Amino acid sequence: MKIGMLTGGGDCPGLNPAIRGCVYRALGFGYECVGFLEGWKGLAEGNAIPLGLTEVENIVDKGGTILGTSRYNPFKKEGGPEAVEATIKKFSLDALVAMGGEDTLGVASKLFQRGVKVVGVPKTMDNDLSGTDYTFGFDTSVTRALDACRSLIDTGTSHRRVMVLEVMGRHAGWVALFTALASGADWVLLPEFKADPAQMVNHIKKVYQRKKFGLIVVSEGAEFQDDESEKQVKDEFGHIILQKRCLGEKIARYVESETGIETRSSVIGHMQRGGAPTLFDRILGLRVGVKAAELISEGKFGMMAALKGQEVLAVPLSDAVNNLKVVDRKWHELAQVFFR
Ligand code: F6P
């Protein structure tokens, strides 16, 4: 058996442990492994490297992905799916492991419907993938954001300022919500719930009177006033590129003008997507990687390795790609408990 692996979409800590887990388990089965570079692009172009013990034995603690990644979508390219299938044939691959989020697994699911023998490994720092309780990348990203909050609390308290931290999270606010809950922030803005600027400002004024400081965590995709015109640049999967929105800064300017309190904003951005994976993400990455190789050995194609409770189980790829897992009211209400 020969299996191909790729990592697609935004990178995140945990991908290298997942590659390691998959290669080690596959070698145990006597399979040969190759890694395609830069996601689906590498598969369409036949750009691959061998993946053996030497390549993966020292990567469990490394962020990013040794295979490289891209947001290349073969279904948006003339002859893209056919090019992918030709590479599979050329390399005599018996199976494919696609590691990625909704977009990458969406491509995997479509290829499976065309007859490609593929299994999935779910990843996303946004934690917005359905069909799995958590994805690796999330724990590390929130941990990084918590470090940033710790710094903002120190400098903000010293200067008697309100501090705004903008975190990633395009369609789902899990990163912002967990960052706010675990840092003791005073307000959070999420893409799932339309912001009430007046309510936020009143609350910040109240908090500031008590502690001469305030911390607001904002998800880059949150809705705040009307700025539709700025949201137009899209990637190959149709996602709006939010980096130029500068939402955190807009909120800081708004809070400062409404309260008269000096306010500063920071964007953690891609810093929260790199660096060594946390313990949780290393173990989860290894487990889902191992499971992916086992799914292949069992012939369970069209499935992905998903964390359900304490177990890593097989769930259909279609479960992951049909709906995004977004923050629900119950979680939002939990955050409100701490805004006093
Ligand atoms: O992978 C998801 C994500 O991390 C989003 O939270 C963010 O909006 C986006 O990636 C950024 O993408 P890029 O790295 O292409 O700028």
PDB file of N, CA and C and ligand atoms in Angstrom, residues 10 71 125-126 168-170 220 270 273, ligand 1:
ATOM      1  N   GLY A  10      -5.440  27.154   6.232  1.00  0.00           N
ATOM      2  CA  GLY A  10      -4.553  27.838   7.187  1.00  0.00           C
ATOM      3  C   GLY A  10      -3.811  26.818   8.036  1.00  0.00           C
ATOM      4  N   ARG A  71      -4.288  27.691   0.067  1.00  0.00           N
ATOM      5  CA  ARG A  71      -5.757  27.680  -0.007  1.00  0.00           C
ATOM      6  C   ARG A  71      -6.210  27.374  -1.438  1.00  0.00           C
ATOM      7  N   MET A 125      -7.680  26.059  13.838  1.00  0.00           N
ATOM      8  CA  MET A 125      -7.538  26.827  15.073  1.00  0.00           C
ATOM      9  C   MET A 125      -8.853  27.497  15.444  1.00  0.00           C
ATOM     10  N   ASP A 126      -9.750  27.642  14.477  1.00  0.00           N
ATOM     11  CA  ASP A 126     -11.038  28.296  14.753  1.00  0.00           C
ATOM     12  C   ASP A 126     -11.992  27.395  15.536  1.00  0.00           C
ATOM     13  N   MET A 168      -8.190  35.977  15.866  1.00  0.00           N
ATOM     14  CA  MET A 168      -8.726  35.368  14.647  1.00  0.00           C
ATOM     15  C   MET A 168     -10.065  34.698  14.924  1.00  0.00           C
ATOM     16  N   GLY A 169     -10.754  34.388  13.868  1.00  0.00           N
ATOM     17  CA  GLY A 169     -12.072  33.750  13.984  1.00  0.00           C
ATOM     18  C   GLY A 169     -12.992  34.409  12.989  1.00  0.00           C
ATOM     19  N   ARG A 170     -13.028  33.816  11.812  1.00  0.00           N
ATOM     20  CA  ARG A 170     -13.683  34.459  10.683  1.00  0.00           C
ATOM     21  C   ARG A 170     -15.200  34.329  10.756  1.00  0.00           C
ATOM     22  N   GLU A 220     -12.154  38.824  14.835  1.00  0.00           N
ATOM     23  CA  GLU A 220     -11.978  39.610  13.599  1.00  0.00           C
ATOM     24  C   GLU A 220     -13.236  39.634  12.725  1.00  0.00           C
ATOM     25  N   HIS A 270      -1.466  36.350  13.017  1.00  0.00           N
ATOM     26  CA  HIS A 270      -0.850  35.059  12.723  1.00  0.00           C
ATOM     27  C   HIS A 270       0.081  34.570  13.822  1.00  0.00           C
ATOM     28  N   ARG A 273      -1.221  31.603  15.401  1.00  0.00           N
ATOM     29  CA  ARG A 273      -1.362  30.390  14.594  1.00  0.00           C
ATOM     30  C   ARG A 273      -0.053  29.616  14.469  1.00  0.00           C
TER      31      ARG A 273
HETATM   32  O1  F6P B   1      -7.732  29.181   9.133  1.00  0.00           O
HETATM   33  C1  F6P B   1      -8.698  30.070   9.609  1.00  0.00           C
HETATM   34  C2  F6P B   1      -8.086  31.398   9.852  1.00  0.00           C
HETATM   35  O2  F6P B   1      -7.119  31.260  10.833  1.00  0.00           O
HETATM   36  C3  F6P B   1      -9.093  32.473  10.196  1.00  0.00           C
HETATM   37  O3  F6P B   1      -9.379  32.571  11.555  1.00  0.00           O
HETATM   38  C4  F6P B   1      -8.455  33.693   9.596  1.00  0.00           C
HETATM   39  O4  F6P B   1      -9.434  34.639   9.214  1.00  0.00           O
HETATM   40  C5  F6P B   1      -7.780  33.171   8.391  1.00  0.00           C
HETATM   41  O5  F6P B   1      -7.428  31.864   8.693  1.00  0.00           O
HETATM   42  C6  F6P B   1      -6.561  33.942   7.959  1.00  0.00           C
HETATM   43  O6  F6P B   1      -6.102  33.394   6.790  1.00  0.00           O
HETATM   44  P1  F6P B   1      -4.726  33.711   6.081  1.00  0.00           P
HETATM   45  O7  F6P B   1      -3.662  32.977   6.836  1.00  0.00           O
HETATM   46  O8  F6P B   1      -4.900  33.177   4.703  1.00  0.00           O
HETATM   47  O9  F6P B   1      -4.519  35.178   6.149  1.00  0.00           O
END
